[in-house]
Coordinates of C-alpha atoms in Angstrom, one line a residue:
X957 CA 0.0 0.0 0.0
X958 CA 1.0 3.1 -0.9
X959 CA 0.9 6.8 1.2
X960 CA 0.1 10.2 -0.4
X961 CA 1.8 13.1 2.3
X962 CA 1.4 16.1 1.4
X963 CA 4.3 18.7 3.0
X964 CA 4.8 22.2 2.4
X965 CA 8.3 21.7 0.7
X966 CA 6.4 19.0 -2.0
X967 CA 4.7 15.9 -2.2
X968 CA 6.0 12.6 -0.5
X969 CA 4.8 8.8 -1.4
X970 CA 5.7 6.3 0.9
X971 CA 5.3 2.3 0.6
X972 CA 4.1 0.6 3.8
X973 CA 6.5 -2.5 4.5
X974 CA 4.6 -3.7 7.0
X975 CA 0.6 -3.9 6.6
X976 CA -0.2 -6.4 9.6
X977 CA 0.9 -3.3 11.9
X978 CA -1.5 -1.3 11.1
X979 CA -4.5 -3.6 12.2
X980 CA -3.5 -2.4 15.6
X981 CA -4.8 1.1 15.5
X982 CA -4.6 2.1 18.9
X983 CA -0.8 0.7 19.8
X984 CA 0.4 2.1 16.1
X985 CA 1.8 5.0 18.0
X986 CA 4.2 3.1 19.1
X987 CA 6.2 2.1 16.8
X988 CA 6.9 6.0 15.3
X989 CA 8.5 6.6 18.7
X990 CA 12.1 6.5 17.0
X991 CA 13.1 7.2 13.4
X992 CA 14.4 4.3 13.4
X993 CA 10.7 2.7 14.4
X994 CA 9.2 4.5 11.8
X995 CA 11.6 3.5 9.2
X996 CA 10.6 -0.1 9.5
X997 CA 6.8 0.7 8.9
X998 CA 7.2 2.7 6.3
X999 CA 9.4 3.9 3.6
X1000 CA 10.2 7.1 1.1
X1001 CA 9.4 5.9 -2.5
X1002 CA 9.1 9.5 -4.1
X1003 CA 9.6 13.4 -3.3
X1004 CA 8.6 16.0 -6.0
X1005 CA 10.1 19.2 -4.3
X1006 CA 8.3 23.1 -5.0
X1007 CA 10.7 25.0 -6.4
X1008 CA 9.1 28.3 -4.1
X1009 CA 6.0 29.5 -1.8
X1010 CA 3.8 30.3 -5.3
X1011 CA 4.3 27.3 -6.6
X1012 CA 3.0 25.6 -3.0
X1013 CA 0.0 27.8 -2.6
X1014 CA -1.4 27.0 -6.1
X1015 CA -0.6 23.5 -5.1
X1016 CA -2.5 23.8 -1.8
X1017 CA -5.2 26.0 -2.7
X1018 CA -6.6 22.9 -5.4
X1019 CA -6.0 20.6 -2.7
X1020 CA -8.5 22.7 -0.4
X1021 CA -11.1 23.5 -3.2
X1022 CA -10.9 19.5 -4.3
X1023 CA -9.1 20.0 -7.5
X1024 CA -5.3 18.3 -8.5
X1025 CA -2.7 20.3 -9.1
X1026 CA -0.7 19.2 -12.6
X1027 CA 2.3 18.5 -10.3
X1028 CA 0.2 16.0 -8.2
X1029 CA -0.9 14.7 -11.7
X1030 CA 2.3 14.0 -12.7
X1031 CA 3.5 12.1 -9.7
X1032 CA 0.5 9.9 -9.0
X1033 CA 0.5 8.8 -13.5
X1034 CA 4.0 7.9 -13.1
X1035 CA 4.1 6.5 -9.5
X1036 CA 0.8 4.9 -8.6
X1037 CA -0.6 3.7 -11.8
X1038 CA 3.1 1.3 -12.3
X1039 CA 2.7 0.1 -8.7
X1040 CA -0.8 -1.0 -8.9
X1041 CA -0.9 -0.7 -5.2
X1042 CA -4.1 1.2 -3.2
X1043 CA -3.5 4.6 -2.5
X1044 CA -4.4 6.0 0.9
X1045 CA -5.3 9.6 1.7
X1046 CA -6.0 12.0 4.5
X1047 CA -8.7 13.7 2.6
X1048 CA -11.6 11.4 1.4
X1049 CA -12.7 14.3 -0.5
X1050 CA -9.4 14.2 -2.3
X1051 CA -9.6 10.7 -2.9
X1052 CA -12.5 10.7 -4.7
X1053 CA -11.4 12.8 -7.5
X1054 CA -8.5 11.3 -7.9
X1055 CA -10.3 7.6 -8.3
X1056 CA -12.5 9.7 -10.4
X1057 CA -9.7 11.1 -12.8
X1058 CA -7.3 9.0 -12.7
X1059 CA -9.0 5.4 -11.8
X1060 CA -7.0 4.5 -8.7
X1061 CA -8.1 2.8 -5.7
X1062 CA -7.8 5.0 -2.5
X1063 CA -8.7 4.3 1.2
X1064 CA -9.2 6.5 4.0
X1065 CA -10.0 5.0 7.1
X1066 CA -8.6 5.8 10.7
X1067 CA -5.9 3.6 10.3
X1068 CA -5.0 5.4 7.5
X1069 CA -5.0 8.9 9.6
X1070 CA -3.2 7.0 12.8
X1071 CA -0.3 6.5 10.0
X1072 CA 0.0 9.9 8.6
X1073 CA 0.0 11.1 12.2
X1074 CA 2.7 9.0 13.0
X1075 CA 4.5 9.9 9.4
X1076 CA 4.4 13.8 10.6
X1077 CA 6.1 13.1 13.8
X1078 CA 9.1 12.1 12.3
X1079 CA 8.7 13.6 8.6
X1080 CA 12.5 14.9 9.4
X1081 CA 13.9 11.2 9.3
X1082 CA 11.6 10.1 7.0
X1083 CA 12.4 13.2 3.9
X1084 CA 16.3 12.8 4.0
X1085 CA 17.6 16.1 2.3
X1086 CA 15.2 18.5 3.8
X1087 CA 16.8 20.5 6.6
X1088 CA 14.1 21.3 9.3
X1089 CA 15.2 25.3 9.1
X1090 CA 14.4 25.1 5.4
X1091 CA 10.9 23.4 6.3
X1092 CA 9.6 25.5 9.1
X1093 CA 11.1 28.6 7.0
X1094 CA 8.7 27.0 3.9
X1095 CA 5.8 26.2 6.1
X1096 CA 5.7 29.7 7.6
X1097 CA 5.3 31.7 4.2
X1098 CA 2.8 28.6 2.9
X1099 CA 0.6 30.3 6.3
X1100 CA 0.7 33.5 5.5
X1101 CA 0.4 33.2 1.8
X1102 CA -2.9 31.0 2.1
X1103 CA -4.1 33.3 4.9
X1104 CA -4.1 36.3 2.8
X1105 CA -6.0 33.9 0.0
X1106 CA -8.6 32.4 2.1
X1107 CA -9.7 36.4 3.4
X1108 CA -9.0 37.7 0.0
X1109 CA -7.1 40.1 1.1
X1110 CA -6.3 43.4 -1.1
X1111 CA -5.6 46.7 -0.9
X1112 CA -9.2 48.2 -1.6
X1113 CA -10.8 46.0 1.3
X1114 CA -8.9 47.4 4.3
X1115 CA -11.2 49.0 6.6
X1116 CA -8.1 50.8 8.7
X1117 CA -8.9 54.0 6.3
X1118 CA -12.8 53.8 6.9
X1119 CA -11.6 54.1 10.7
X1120 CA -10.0 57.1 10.7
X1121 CA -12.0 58.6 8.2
X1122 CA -14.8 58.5 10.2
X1123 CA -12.8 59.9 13.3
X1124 CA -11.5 62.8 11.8
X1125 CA -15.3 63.5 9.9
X1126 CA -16.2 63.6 13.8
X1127 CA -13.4 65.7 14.7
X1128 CA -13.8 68.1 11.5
X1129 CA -17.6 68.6 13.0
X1130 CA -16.8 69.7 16.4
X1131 CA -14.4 72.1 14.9
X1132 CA -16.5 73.5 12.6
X1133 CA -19.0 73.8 15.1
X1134 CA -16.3 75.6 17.5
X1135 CA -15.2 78.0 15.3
X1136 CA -18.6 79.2 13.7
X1137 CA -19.7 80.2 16.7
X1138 CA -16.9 82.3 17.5
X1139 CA -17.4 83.7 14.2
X1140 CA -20.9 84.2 14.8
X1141 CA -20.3 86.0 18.3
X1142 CA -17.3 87.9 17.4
X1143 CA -18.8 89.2 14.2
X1144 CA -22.1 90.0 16.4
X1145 CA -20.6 92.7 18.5
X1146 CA -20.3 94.8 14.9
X1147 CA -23.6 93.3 12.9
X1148 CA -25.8 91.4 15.4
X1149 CA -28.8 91.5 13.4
X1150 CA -27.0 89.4 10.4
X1151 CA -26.8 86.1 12.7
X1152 CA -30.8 86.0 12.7
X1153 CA -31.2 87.1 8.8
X1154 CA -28.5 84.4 7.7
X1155 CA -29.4 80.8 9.3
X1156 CA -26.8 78.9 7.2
X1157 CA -23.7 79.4 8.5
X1158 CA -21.2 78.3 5.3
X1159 CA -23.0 81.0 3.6
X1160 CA -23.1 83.5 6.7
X1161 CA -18.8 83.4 6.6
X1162 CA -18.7 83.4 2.4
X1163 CA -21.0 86.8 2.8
X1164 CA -18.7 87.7 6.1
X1165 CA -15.8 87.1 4.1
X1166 CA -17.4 89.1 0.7
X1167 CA -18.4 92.4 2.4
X1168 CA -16.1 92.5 5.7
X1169 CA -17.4 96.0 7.4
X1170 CA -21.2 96.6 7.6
X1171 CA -21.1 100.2 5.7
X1172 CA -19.9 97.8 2.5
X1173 CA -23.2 96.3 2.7
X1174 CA -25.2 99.0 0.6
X1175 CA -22.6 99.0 -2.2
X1176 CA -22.2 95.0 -2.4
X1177 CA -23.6 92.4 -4.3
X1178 CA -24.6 89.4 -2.5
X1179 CA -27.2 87.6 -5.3
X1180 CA -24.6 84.2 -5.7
X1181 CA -25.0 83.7 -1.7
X1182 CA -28.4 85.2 -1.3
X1183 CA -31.6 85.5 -2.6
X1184 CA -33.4 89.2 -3.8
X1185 CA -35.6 89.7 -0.6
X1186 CA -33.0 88.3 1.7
X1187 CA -30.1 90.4 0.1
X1188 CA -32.9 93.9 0.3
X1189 CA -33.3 92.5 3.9
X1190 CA -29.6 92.1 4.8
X1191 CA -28.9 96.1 3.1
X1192 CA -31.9 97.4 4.8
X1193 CA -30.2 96.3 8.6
X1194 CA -26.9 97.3 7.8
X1195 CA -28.3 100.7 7.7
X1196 CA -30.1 100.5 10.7
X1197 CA -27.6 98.5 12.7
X1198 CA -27.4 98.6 16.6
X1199 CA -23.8 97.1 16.4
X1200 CA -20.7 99.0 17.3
X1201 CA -17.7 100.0 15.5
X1202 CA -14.8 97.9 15.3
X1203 CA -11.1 98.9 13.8
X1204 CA -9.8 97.4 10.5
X1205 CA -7.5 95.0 12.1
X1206 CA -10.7 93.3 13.6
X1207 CA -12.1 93.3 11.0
X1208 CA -8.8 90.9 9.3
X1209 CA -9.1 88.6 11.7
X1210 CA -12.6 87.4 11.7
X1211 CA -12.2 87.7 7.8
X1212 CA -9.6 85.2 8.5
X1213 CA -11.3 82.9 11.1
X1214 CA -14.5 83.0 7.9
X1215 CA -11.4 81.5 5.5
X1216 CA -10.8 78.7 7.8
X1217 CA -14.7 77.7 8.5
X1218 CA -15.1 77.7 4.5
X1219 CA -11.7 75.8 4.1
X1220 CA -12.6 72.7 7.0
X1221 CA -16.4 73.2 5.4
X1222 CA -14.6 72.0 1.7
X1223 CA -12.6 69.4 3.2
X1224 CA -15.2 67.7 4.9
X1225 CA -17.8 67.6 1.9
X1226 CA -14.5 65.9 0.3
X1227 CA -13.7 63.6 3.0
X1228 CA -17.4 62.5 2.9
X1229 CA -16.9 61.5 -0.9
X1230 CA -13.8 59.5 -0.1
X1231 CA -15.6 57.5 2.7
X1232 CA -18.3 57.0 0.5
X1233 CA -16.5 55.2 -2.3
X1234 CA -14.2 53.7 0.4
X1235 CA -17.3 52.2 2.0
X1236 CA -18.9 51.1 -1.1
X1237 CA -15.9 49.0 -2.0
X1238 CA -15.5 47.4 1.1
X1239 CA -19.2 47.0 2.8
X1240 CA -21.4 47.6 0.2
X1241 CA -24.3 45.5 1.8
X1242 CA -23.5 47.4 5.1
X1243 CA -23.9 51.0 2.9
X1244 CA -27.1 50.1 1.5
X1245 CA -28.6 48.9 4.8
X1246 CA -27.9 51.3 7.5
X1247 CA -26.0 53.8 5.0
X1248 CA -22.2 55.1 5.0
X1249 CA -22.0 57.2 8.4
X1250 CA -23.7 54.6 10.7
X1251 CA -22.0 51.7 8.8
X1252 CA -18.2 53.4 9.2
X1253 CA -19.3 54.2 13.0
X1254 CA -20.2 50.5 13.7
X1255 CA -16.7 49.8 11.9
X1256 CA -15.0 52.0 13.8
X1257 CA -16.6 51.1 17.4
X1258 CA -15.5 47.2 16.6
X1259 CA -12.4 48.3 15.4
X1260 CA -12.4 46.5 12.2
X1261 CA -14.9 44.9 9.3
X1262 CA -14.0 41.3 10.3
X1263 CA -14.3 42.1 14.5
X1264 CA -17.3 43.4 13.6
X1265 CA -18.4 40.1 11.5
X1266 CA -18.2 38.2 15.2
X1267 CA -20.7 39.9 16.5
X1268 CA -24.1 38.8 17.5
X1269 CA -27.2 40.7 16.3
X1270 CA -28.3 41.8 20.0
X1271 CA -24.3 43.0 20.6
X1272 CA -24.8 45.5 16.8
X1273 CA -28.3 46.5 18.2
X1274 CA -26.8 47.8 21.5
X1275 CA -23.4 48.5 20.0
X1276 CA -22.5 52.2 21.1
X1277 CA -24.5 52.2 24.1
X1278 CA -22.7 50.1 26.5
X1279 CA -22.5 52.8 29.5
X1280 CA -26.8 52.7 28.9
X1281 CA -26.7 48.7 29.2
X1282 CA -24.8 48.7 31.9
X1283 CA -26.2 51.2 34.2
X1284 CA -29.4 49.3 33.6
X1285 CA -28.1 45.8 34.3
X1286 CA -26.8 47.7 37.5
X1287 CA -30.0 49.1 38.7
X1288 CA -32.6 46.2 37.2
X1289 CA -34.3 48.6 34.5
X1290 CA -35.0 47.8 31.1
X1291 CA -32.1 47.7 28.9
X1292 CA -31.3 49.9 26.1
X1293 CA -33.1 49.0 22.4
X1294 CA -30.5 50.7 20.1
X1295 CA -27.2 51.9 19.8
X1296 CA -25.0 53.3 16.8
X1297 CA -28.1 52.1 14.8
X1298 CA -30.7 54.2 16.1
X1299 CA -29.1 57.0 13.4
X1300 CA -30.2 54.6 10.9
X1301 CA -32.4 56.3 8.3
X1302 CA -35.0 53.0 8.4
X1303 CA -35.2 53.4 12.6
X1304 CA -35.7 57.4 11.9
X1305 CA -38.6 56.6 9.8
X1306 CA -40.5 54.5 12.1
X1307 CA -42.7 55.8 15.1
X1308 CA -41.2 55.9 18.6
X1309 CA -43.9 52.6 19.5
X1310 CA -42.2 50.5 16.3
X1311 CA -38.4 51.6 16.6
X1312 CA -37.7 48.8 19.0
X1313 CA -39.0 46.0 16.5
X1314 CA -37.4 47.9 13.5
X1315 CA -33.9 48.3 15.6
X1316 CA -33.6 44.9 16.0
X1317 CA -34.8 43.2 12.7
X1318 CA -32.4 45.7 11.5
X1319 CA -29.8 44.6 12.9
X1320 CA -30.7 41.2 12.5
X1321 CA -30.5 42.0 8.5
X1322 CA -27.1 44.7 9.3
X1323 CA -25.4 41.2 10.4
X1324 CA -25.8 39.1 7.6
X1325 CA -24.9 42.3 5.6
X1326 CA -21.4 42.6 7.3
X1327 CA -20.4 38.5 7.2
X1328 CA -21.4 38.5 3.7
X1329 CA -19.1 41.6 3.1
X1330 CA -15.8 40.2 5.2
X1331 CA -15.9 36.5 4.0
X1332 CA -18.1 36.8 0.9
X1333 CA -16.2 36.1 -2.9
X1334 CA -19.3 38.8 -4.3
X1335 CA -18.7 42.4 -3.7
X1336 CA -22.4 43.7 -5.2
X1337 CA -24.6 45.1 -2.5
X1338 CA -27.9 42.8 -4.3
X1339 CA -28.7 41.2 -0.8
X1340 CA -28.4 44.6 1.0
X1341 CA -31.2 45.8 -1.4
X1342 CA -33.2 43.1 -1.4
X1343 CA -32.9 42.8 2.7
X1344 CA -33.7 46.5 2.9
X1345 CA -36.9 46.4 0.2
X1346 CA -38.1 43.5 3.1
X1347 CA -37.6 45.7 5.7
X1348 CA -39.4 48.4 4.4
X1349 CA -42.3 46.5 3.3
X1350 CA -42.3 44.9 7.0
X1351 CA -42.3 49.1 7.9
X1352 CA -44.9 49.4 5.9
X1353 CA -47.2 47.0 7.6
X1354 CA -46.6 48.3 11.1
X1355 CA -47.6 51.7 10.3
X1356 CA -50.6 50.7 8.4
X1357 CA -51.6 48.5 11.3
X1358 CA -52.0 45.2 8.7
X1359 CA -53.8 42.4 10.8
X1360 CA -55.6 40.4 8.9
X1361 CA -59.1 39.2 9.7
X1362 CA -60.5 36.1 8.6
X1363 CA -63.9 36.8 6.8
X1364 CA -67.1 34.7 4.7
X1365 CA -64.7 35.1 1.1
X1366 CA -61.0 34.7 2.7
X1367 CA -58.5 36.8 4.0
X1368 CA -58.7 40.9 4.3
X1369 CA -57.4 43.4 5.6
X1370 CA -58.5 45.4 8.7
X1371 CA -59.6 49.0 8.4
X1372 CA -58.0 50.7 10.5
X1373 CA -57.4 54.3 10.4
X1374 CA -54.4 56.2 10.7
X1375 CA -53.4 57.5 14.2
X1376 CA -52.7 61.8 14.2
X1377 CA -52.4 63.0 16.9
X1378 CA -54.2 66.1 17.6
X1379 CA -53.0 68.9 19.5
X1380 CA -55.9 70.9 21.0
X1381 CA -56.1 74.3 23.0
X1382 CA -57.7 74.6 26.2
X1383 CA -59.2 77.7 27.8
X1384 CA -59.2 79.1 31.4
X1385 CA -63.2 78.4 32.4
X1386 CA -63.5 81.1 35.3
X1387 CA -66.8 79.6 36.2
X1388 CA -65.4 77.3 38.3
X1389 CA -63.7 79.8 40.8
X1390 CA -67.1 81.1 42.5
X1391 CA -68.7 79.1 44.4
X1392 CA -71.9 81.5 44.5
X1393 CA -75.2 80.2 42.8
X1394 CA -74.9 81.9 39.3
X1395 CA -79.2 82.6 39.1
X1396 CA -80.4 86.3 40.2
X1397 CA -82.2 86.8 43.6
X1398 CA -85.7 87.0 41.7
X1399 CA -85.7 83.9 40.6
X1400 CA -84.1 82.4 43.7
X1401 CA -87.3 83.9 45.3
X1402 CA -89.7 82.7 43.2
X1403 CA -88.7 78.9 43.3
X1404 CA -89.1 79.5 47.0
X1405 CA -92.6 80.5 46.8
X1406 CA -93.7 77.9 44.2
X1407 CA -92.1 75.4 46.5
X1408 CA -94.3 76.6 49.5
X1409 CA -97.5 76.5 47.3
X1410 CA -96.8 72.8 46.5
X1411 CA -96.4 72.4 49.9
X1412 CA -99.1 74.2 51.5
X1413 CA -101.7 72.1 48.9
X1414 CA -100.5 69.1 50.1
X1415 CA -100.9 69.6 53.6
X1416 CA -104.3 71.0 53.1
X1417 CA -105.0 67.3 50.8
X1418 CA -103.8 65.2 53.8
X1419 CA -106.0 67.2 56.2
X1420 CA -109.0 66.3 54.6
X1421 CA -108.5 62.8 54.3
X1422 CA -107.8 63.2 58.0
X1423 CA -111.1 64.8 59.1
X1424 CA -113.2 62.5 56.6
X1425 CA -112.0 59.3 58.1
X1426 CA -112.6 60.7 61.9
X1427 CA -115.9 61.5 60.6
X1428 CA -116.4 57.8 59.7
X1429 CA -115.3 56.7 62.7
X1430 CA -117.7 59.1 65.0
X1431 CA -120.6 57.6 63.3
X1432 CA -119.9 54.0 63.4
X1433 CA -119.2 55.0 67.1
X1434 CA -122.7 56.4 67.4
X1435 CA -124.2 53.2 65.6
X1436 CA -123.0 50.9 68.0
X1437 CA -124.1 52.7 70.9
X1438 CA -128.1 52.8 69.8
X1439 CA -127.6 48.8 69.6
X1440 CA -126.0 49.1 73.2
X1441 CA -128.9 51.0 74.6
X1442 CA -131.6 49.2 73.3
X1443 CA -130.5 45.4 73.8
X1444 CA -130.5 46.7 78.2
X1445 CA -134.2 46.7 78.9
X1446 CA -134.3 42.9 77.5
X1447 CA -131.9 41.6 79.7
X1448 CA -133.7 43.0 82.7
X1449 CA -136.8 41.5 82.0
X1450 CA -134.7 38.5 81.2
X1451 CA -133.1 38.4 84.5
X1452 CA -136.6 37.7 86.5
X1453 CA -137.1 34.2 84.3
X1454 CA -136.3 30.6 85.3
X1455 CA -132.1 29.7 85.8
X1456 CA -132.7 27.6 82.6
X1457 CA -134.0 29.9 80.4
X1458 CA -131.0 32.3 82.4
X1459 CA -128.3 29.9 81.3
X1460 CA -129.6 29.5 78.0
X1461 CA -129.2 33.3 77.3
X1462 CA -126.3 33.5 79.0
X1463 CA -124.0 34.0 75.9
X1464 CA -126.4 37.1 75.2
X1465 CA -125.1 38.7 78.5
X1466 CA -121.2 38.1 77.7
X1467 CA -121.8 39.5 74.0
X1468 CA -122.5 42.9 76.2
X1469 CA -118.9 43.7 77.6
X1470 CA -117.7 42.7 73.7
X1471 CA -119.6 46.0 72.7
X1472 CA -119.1 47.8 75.7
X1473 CA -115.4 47.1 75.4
X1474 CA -115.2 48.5 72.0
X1475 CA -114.8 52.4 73.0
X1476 CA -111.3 52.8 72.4
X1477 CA -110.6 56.1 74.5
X1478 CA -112.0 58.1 77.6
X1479 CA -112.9 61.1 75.2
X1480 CA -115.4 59.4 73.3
X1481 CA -116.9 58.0 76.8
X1482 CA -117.4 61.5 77.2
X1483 CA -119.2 62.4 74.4
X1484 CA -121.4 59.6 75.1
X1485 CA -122.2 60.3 78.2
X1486 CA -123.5 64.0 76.9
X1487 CA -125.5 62.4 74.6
X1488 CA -127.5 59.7 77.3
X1489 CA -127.8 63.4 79.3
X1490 CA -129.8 64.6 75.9
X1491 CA -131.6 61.7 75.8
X1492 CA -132.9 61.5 78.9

């Protein structure tokens, strides 16, 4: 059996003298202790040299993509094909296209890798005429030339310049800032009504920098920085100016603070450019999805394109706003939704309720963006576009409110209208500092006397009803006591009869008290006893 080793000096084929060895996998170790071990397993039958590092990175670079090199070709024609032996591989992958090309048998198997594990131990004994200098000299540059192959490394895809582009745009800002408003408040002390005619300040200095006193104001033309009513509206102040006079020498050098805002004010429209292009050739996914200043900032904050390809999706969403996360992991409060990204024209379109969700699909979509852009063989930005056209559409249906309803025909869409919000003005109401009754005394007066009527005609009503139903009374009262007086001579007579008949009427005589008993108070005794007095 034969052995294909592959080294980065060249190609070595070894013949096995001793095949029953190898059945013992896990003691096979032992025998490459020694060189001289090793020898008697196996033995050099071929070594086809590379003459320098090119020559081995083509070679290695068809080995990883599955291809053989014409060298390899070469060797394994002439070598293999007369020994009409089994060839065994460390790559299975490898082996397979060479069975397919070249119609050789090839094993892989983990005796086979146990062997070329032992071969590399002692690969110096094994090669004579390799000195190990030479070898680890060889294998050094064969590591750095495929590194450089494998990240395709060139000179338009380093993101060091993007870095300190964007640094120095952010310095060139705070600068410009700085010194137009020392312009502004030095030049105000002369002509302080210009700062509030002139909002822009590039052309505030170019017009600064034009006329220079304000008495050269009625005399100058200003129509390429201004327009008619704003140039009529300039003159007019500079006639009427509360400013004070300054000398000549002044007047120099804020004329030559103006040169340097409109110099840093070129250089920066310039330096955009550059970081532009620079950005399109490197991330051009990136550029397309959150756009050139956020994408160079994320760069920037990870410190390079493929630090930044490590990243999660949660660690880009958050990315710039670590002293935010923090503080909240600290004190248990929510953590922060965006970073760096929140500048992100996509996150800037959405409504404060939806810039969470948009944040974080964003960034979701910003992350397969940057791995495609640092490992990726394409440089177009088509997946940026078509990530970005998904995201907007997903936009879309968040601020239209899309849910879907399930009706008789199928699947529609939900009305829903449109949220404004709507600002309105609310008056002082003074009526609610009296606490007086707001109706005039009159009127007070009359509800009084309308309520006493009502009243009055009630009372009378219930009197009535009174006197009626005492009247009822008195003469059932009355009736009753004719009954009484009448039913007393009887008994009387009664009275002188025989016991028998006495008993039998007995329950005539009890019936008496019954009636008697019914006058309910002493004042009606009274009144009958008047009346017996007028009968008798």
């Amino acid at each position: 059996m034969l052995v294909l080793f592959e080294t980065s000096v060249g190609y070595a084929i070894f013949k096995v003298l001793n095949e029953k060895k190898l059945q013992e996998v896990d003691s096979l170790w032992k025998e490459f202790e020694t060189p001289e071990k090793a020898n008697k397993i196996v033995k050099l039958k071929h070594f086809e040299k590379f003459q320098d590092t090119a020559e081995a990175l083509a070679a290695f670079t068809a080995l990883m993509e599955g291809k053989i090199n014409k060298q390899l070709k070469k060797v394994l024609k002439k070598i293999v094909k007369e020994a009409h032996e089994p060839l065994a591989v460390a790559d299975a992958k490898l082996g397979g296209v060479i069975k397919e090309k070249l119609n050789l048998s090839c094993i892989h198997s983990p005796v086979v890798n146990e062997l070329m594990r032992g071969i590399r131990s002692q690969m110096d004994g094994l090669i004579p005429g390799v000195e190990p200098r030479e070898m680890a000299a060889m294998c050094l540059g064969l590591a750095h030339s495929l590194s450089r192959y494998r990240l395709k490394f060139s000179a338009d895809k380093v993101d060091t310049m993007i870095v300190q582009a964007i640094s120095l745009l952010d310095d060139l800002d705070k600068e410009l800032n700085n010194y137009i408003m020392r312009c502004r408040e030095w030049y105000g002390w002369h002509f302080p009504e210009l700062g509030k005619i002139i909002s822009d300040n590039l052309t505030y200095c170019k017009c600064l920098q034009k006329v220079g006193d304000r008495k050269n104001y009625a005399s100058a033309s200003l129509s390429e920085f201004l327009s008619e009513e704003v140039e009529a509206e300039v003159k007019a102040a500079a006639e009427i100016s509360m400013g004070t006079e300054v000398s000549e020498e002044d007047i120099c050098n804020i004329l030559h603070l103006c040169t340097q805002v409109i110099e840093i004010s070129e250089y920066r429209t310039q330096l955009y450019e550059y970081l532009q292009n620079r950005m399109m050739a490197i991330a051009p996914n990136v550029t397309v999805m959150v756009g050139e200043l956020v994408g160079a900032r994320l760069i920037a904050h990870a410190g390079s394109l493929l630090n930044l390809a490590k990243h999660a999706a949660s660690t880009v969403q958050i990315l710039g706003a670590e002293k935010a996360l923090f503080r909240a992991l600290k004190s248990r409060r929510d953590t922060p939704k965006y970073g760096l990204i929140y500048h992100a024209s996509l996150v800037g379109q959405s409504s404060p309720k939806h810039k969470g969700k948009i944040s974080r699909m964003l960034a979701a979509k910003t992350v397969l963006a940057i791995r495609y852009d640092a490992f990726g063989e394409d440089s177009s930005s088509a997946m940026g576009v078509e990530n970005r056209a998904k995201l907007e559409a997903r936009l879309r249906i968040l601020e239209d409110r899309g849910i879907r309803k399930i009706s008789g025909t199928g699947k529609a869409l939900a009305k829903a209208e449109k949220y404004e919000h709507k600002s309105e003005v609310k008056t002082y109401d003074p009526s609610g500092d009296s606490t007086l009754p707001t109706c005039s005394k009159k009127r007070k007066i009359e509800e009084v006397d309308k309520e006493d009527e009502i009243t009055e005609k009630k009372a009378k009503k219930a009197k009535i009803k009174i006197k009626a139903e005492v009247e009822e009374e008195m003469e059932e009262e009355e009736a009753e006591e004719e009954q009484v007086v009448e039913e007393e001579p009887t008994v009387k007579k009664k009275k002188k009869k025989d016991k028998k008949k006495h008993i039998k009427e007995e329950p005539l005589s009890e019936e008496e008290p019954c009636t008697s008993t019914a006058v309910p108070s002493p004042e009606k005794k009274k009144k009958k006893k008047k009346k017996k007095d007028v009968e008798d």
